[in-house]
Amino acid sequence: MNTDAVADLMREVADHVITPRFRSLDADQVMEKNPGDLVTVADQEAERLITAALLKDDPELLVVGEEATALDAGLPGRLPHAERAFTVDPVDGTKNFVHGSPDFAVMLSELHHGEVVRAWILHPAHEAFFIAERGAGVERDGRALPPTTTPHHLTVVTSSPRLEGTHGSLDLGPTAWSCGIDYPWLLEGRVHGLLYTRGLPWDHCPGSLMVRELGGVVAHLDGTPYDVGADRGRIGLLAASSQEAWDRIAPEVAHLYRG
């Protein structure tokens, strides 16, 4: 599928499966995959429809969806070796979606031999669409975004509540609990760093391409660039608006991790 066709697919699925259920879920339409890890009928149905359309277009494609991985934990391990693959996060920020917050997203990315080459982040409730192709920058709703900047005082959001607070020149606050919301915050300059404890591919492949396209850096705190073949867990994953921002943020947050 070309880039516009993927975007149209995402909009269609969101319009027919996700948005009608926003703030309208019945109790029996919300389940737990694990304690505190919610999934809804919207997640499940959206992923099935998106996966089926991608495979109809290319039956040889590897599709790694968040909900499919809940049933087959080996799927993400195939990403680095697949000639062509897609990651699918049908409702990123499911807890927000369940509790009526508009901060949720639909995210897809395309990979060739483990490298992200295209990415899509749709905000159904905010009516925004971010699209990137490797080497071609990032667009929001058809408008090219400028390179990110690095101010003197840096704002960082983290998925680790114990790290929140003011530390030197850094303010660490909470994420939106949706990578599909967090990464656009970084792209548009609302924050200058995103700090996570996990690097799941459907969460980070779309945003990592977009950040890099605008001159930013996505790497683990040991300096290793983000790689879909290695979830480095508690080493920490830091996305920053520039190399300068990454170099300023990383030592401080690494110190906090050790503390």
Short mmCIF file of C-alpha atoms in Angstrom, two decimals:
data_model
loop_
_atom_site.label_atom_id
_atom_site.label_comp_id
_atom_site.label_asym_id
_atom_site.label_seq_id
_atom_site.Cartn_x
_atom_site.Cartn_y
_atom_site.Cartn_z
CA MET A 1 0.00 0.00 0.00
CA ASN A 2 1.18 3.50 -0.68
CA THR A 3 1.38 6.01 2.14
CA ASP A 4 -1.99 7.63 1.46
CA ALA A 5 -3.74 4.26 1.23
CA VAL A 6 -2.44 3.25 4.66
CA ALA A 7 -3.62 6.59 6.07
CA ASP A 8 -7.06 6.09 4.52
CA LEU A 9 -7.25 2.59 6.02
CA MET A 10 -6.43 3.94 9.48
CA ARG A 11 -9.05 6.70 9.20
CA GLU A 12 -11.70 4.26 8.00
CA VAL A 13 -11.06 1.80 10.82
CA ALA A 14 -11.01 4.58 13.40
CA ASP A 15 -14.27 6.04 12.06
CA HIS A 16 -16.10 2.71 12.04
CA VAL A 17 -14.63 0.78 14.97
CA ILE A 18 -12.88 3.08 17.46
CA THR A 19 -14.59 6.47 17.54
CA PRO A 20 -18.15 5.08 17.90
CA ARG A 21 -17.02 3.29 21.07
CA PHE A 22 -15.23 6.28 22.60
CA ARG A 23 -17.01 7.10 25.88
CA SER A 24 -19.60 4.45 24.91
CA LEU A 25 -17.98 1.19 26.04
CA ASP A 26 -20.06 -1.33 27.95
CA ALA A 27 -18.45 -3.07 30.93
CA ASP A 28 -18.24 -6.37 29.05
CA GLN A 29 -16.29 -4.66 26.22
CA VAL A 30 -13.27 -3.98 28.46
CA MET A 31 -10.96 -6.84 29.52
CA GLU A 32 -7.58 -7.29 31.20
CA LYS A 33 -4.75 -9.05 29.36
CA ASN A 34 -2.75 -8.85 32.57
CA PRO A 35 -3.51 -7.05 35.85
CA GLY A 36 -3.91 -3.37 34.96
CA ASP A 37 -3.24 -3.99 31.23
CA LEU A 38 -6.55 -3.22 29.54
CA VAL A 39 -7.82 -4.24 26.12
CA THR A 40 -11.17 -3.43 24.55
CA VAL A 41 -13.26 -4.77 21.71
CA ALA A 42 -12.16 -1.64 19.80
CA ASP A 43 -8.47 -2.63 20.10
CA GLN A 44 -9.19 -6.18 18.99
CA GLU A 45 -11.49 -5.39 16.09
CA ALA A 46 -9.34 -2.51 14.80
CA GLU A 47 -6.21 -4.66 14.77
CA ARG A 48 -8.00 -7.49 12.96
CA LEU A 49 -9.28 -5.14 10.25
CA ILE A 50 -5.96 -3.36 9.75
CA THR A 51 -4.01 -6.64 9.68
CA ALA A 52 -6.42 -8.23 7.19
CA ALA A 53 -6.16 -5.24 4.83
CA LEU A 54 -2.35 -5.19 4.98
CA LEU A 55 -2.13 -8.93 4.31
CA LYS A 56 -4.63 -8.72 1.47
CA ASP A 57 -2.34 -6.18 -0.17
CA ASP A 58 0.79 -8.31 0.49
CA PRO A 59 0.28 -11.87 1.80
CA GLU A 60 4.04 -12.22 2.45
CA LEU A 61 4.08 -9.28 4.85
CA LEU A 62 4.89 -9.80 8.54
CA VAL A 63 2.37 -7.94 10.69
CA VAL A 64 3.23 -7.54 14.37
CA GLY A 65 0.28 -6.19 16.29
CA GLU A 66 0.11 -5.52 20.01
CA GLU A 67 -2.93 -7.76 20.48
CA ALA A 68 -1.56 -10.52 18.23
CA THR A 69 1.63 -10.51 20.30
CA ALA A 70 -0.46 -11.12 23.43
CA LEU A 71 -1.32 -14.47 21.82
CA ASP A 72 2.05 -15.15 20.14
CA ALA A 73 4.94 -13.66 22.13
CA GLY A 74 7.44 -14.67 19.45
CA LEU A 75 6.14 -12.24 16.82
CA PRO A 76 8.35 -9.22 17.70
CA GLY A 77 11.47 -11.38 17.48
CA ARG A 78 10.84 -11.82 13.75
CA LEU A 79 10.94 -8.08 12.99
CA PRO A 80 14.73 -7.66 12.55
CA HIS A 81 14.84 -10.44 9.95
CA ALA A 82 11.69 -9.73 7.93
CA GLU A 83 12.12 -8.32 4.44
CA ARG A 84 8.97 -6.22 4.97
CA ALA A 85 6.95 -5.83 8.13
CA PHE A 86 4.38 -3.61 9.78
CA THR A 87 3.82 -2.88 13.45
CA VAL A 88 0.25 -2.13 14.50
CA ASP A 89 -0.93 -0.47 17.70
CA PRO A 90 -4.70 -0.26 17.18
CA VAL A 91 -5.49 1.89 20.24
CA ASP A 92 -2.36 3.23 21.90
CA GLY A 93 -3.35 4.57 25.29
CA THR A 94 -6.14 2.07 25.90
CA LYS A 95 -6.47 3.10 29.56
CA ASN A 96 -7.04 6.71 28.46
CA PHE A 97 -9.58 5.53 25.87
CA VAL A 98 -11.45 3.47 28.48
CA HIS A 99 -11.58 6.38 30.93
CA GLY A 100 -12.82 8.90 28.36
CA SER A 101 -9.60 10.82 27.75
CA PRO A 102 -9.01 11.90 24.13
CA ASP A 103 -5.28 11.14 24.51
CA PHE A 104 -5.13 7.93 22.48
CA ALA A 105 -3.80 7.10 19.03
CA VAL A 106 -3.72 4.60 16.20
CA MET A 107 -0.11 3.86 15.17
CA LEU A 108 1.47 1.92 12.32
CA SER A 109 5.02 1.64 11.04
CA GLU A 110 6.64 -0.13 8.10
CA LEU A 111 10.05 -1.80 8.48
CA HIS A 112 12.49 -3.22 5.93
CA HIS A 113 14.98 -5.65 7.46
CA GLY A 114 14.39 -4.13 10.90
CA GLU A 115 14.71 -0.47 9.81
CA VAL A 116 11.67 1.80 10.05
CA VAL A 117 10.95 3.42 6.69
CA ARG A 118 7.43 4.82 7.10
CA ALA A 119 5.28 5.76 10.08
CA TRP A 120 1.75 6.94 10.84
CA ILE A 121 0.24 8.33 14.08
CA LEU A 122 -3.48 9.17 13.99
CA HIS A 123 -5.24 11.04 16.81
CA PRO A 124 -8.94 10.30 16.20
CA ALA A 125 -10.28 12.45 19.04
CA HIS A 126 -7.87 15.36 18.41
CA GLU A 127 -8.34 15.10 14.62
CA ALA A 128 -4.61 15.14 13.87
CA PHE A 129 -2.51 12.89 11.64
CA PHE A 130 1.31 12.66 11.66
CA ILE A 131 3.02 10.85 8.76
CA ALA A 132 6.72 10.28 8.05
CA GLU A 133 8.83 8.63 5.39
CA ARG A 134 12.53 8.07 5.86
CA GLY A 135 14.46 10.90 4.26
CA ALA A 136 11.34 12.98 3.60
CA GLY A 137 10.61 14.56 6.98
CA VAL A 138 7.37 14.58 8.95
CA GLU A 139 3.98 16.07 8.15
CA ARG A 140 1.07 16.93 10.38
CA ASP A 141 -2.17 17.07 8.39
CA GLY A 142 -0.18 17.65 5.20
CA ARG A 143 2.00 20.43 6.66
CA ALA A 144 5.74 19.81 7.00
CA LEU A 145 7.02 20.12 10.56
CA PRO A 146 10.22 22.12 11.16
CA PRO A 147 13.29 20.61 12.83
CA THR A 148 13.02 20.45 16.60
CA THR A 149 14.89 22.98 18.76
CA THR A 150 16.77 22.84 22.08
CA PRO A 151 16.05 25.58 24.64
CA HIS A 152 18.12 26.24 27.75
CA HIS A 153 15.57 24.74 30.14
CA LEU A 154 14.47 21.27 29.12
CA THR A 155 11.18 19.56 29.89
CA VAL A 156 11.14 15.77 29.97
CA VAL A 157 8.27 13.35 30.54
CA THR A 158 8.84 9.90 31.99
CA SER A 159 6.91 6.66 32.35
CA SER A 160 8.63 6.14 35.73
CA PRO A 161 6.72 8.12 38.44
CA ARG A 162 9.61 7.86 40.93
CA LEU A 163 11.75 10.05 38.64
CA GLU A 164 9.27 12.93 38.44
CA GLY A 165 10.36 16.31 39.80
CA THR A 166 12.86 19.11 39.11
CA HIS A 167 16.46 17.97 38.75
CA GLY A 168 18.96 20.72 37.92
CA SER A 169 17.94 22.19 34.56
CA LEU A 170 15.42 19.40 33.92
CA ASP A 171 11.73 19.23 34.77
CA LEU A 172 10.50 15.62 34.72
CA GLY A 173 6.76 15.14 34.54
CA PRO A 174 4.41 12.30 33.64
CA THR A 175 3.85 11.02 30.12
CA ALA A 176 0.40 11.02 28.57
CA TRP A 177 0.40 7.22 29.02
CA SER A 178 0.29 6.95 25.24
CA CYS A 179 3.43 6.98 23.12
CA GLY A 180 1.23 8.11 20.24
CA ILE A 181 0.58 11.33 22.19
CA ASP A 182 4.03 11.69 23.78
CA TYR A 183 6.03 11.57 20.54
CA PRO A 184 3.99 14.35 18.87
CA TRP A 185 4.53 16.44 22.02
CA LEU A 186 8.25 16.14 21.28
CA LEU A 187 7.86 16.76 17.55
CA GLU A 188 5.99 20.02 18.17
CA GLY A 189 8.23 21.31 20.98
CA ARG A 190 5.89 20.88 23.93
CA VAL A 191 8.55 18.71 25.58
CA HIS A 192 12.21 18.06 24.75
CA GLY A 193 12.69 14.52 26.02
CA LEU A 194 10.74 11.29 26.54
CA LEU A 195 12.07 8.70 28.97
CA TYR A 196 10.71 5.15 28.99
CA THR A 197 11.56 1.89 30.71
CA ARG A 198 10.43 -0.31 27.81
CA GLY A 199 11.01 -0.24 24.07
CA LEU A 200 8.14 -2.27 22.59
CA PRO A 201 8.17 -1.95 18.79
CA TRP A 202 4.53 -0.95 18.25
CA ASP A 203 5.00 1.81 20.84
CA HIS A 204 8.29 3.24 19.56
CA CYS A 205 8.86 2.42 15.88
CA PRO A 206 6.50 5.14 14.56
CA GLY A 207 7.70 7.91 16.86
CA SER A 208 11.39 7.00 16.62
CA LEU A 209 11.38 7.53 12.85
CA MET A 210 9.59 10.86 13.22
CA VAL A 211 11.98 12.12 15.88
CA ARG A 212 15.02 11.20 13.81
CA GLU A 213 13.53 12.82 10.70
CA LEU A 214 13.39 16.13 12.58
CA GLY A 215 16.97 15.89 13.84
CA GLY A 216 16.29 14.21 17.17
CA VAL A 217 17.82 11.15 18.80
CA VAL A 218 16.25 7.95 20.17
CA ALA A 219 18.71 5.82 22.12
CA HIS A 220 19.07 3.82 25.30
CA LEU A 221 20.88 5.43 28.22
CA ASP A 222 23.97 3.33 27.43
CA GLY A 223 24.16 5.23 24.11
CA THR A 224 22.90 2.37 21.95
CA PRO A 225 20.46 3.58 19.26
CA TYR A 226 16.93 2.21 19.51
CA ASP A 227 16.77 -1.18 17.79
CA VAL A 228 13.63 -3.29 17.35
CA GLY A 229 15.74 -6.37 17.91
CA ALA A 230 16.67 -5.46 21.48
CA ASP A 231 14.25 -4.38 24.21
CA ARG A 232 16.76 -3.25 26.82
CA GLY A 233 14.18 -3.01 29.57
CA ARG A 234 15.31 -0.94 32.53
CA ILE A 235 18.40 0.49 30.87
CA GLY A 236 15.95 3.18 29.79
CA LEU A 237 15.01 4.60 26.39
CA LEU A 238 15.43 8.33 25.83
CA ALA A 239 14.01 10.23 22.88
CA ALA A 240 15.30 13.81 22.65
CA SER A 241 14.71 16.75 20.34
CA SER A 242 18.38 16.93 19.29
CA GLN A 243 21.76 15.40 19.98
CA GLU A 244 22.50 18.36 22.26
CA ALA A 245 19.31 17.72 24.23
CA TRP A 246 20.08 13.99 24.48
CA ASP A 247 23.61 14.72 25.72
CA ARG A 248 22.26 17.07 28.39
CA ILE A 249 19.39 14.87 29.54
CA ALA A 250 21.01 11.42 29.48
CA PRO A 251 23.63 11.88 32.26
CA GLU A 252 21.09 13.40 34.63
CA VAL A 253 18.44 10.73 34.14
CA ALA A 254 21.04 7.95 34.18
CA HIS A 255 22.13 9.28 37.58
CA LEU A 256 18.50 9.20 38.74
CA TYR A 257 18.16 5.61 37.51
CA ARG A 258 21.21 4.60 39.53
CA GLY A 259 19.81 6.40 42.56
#
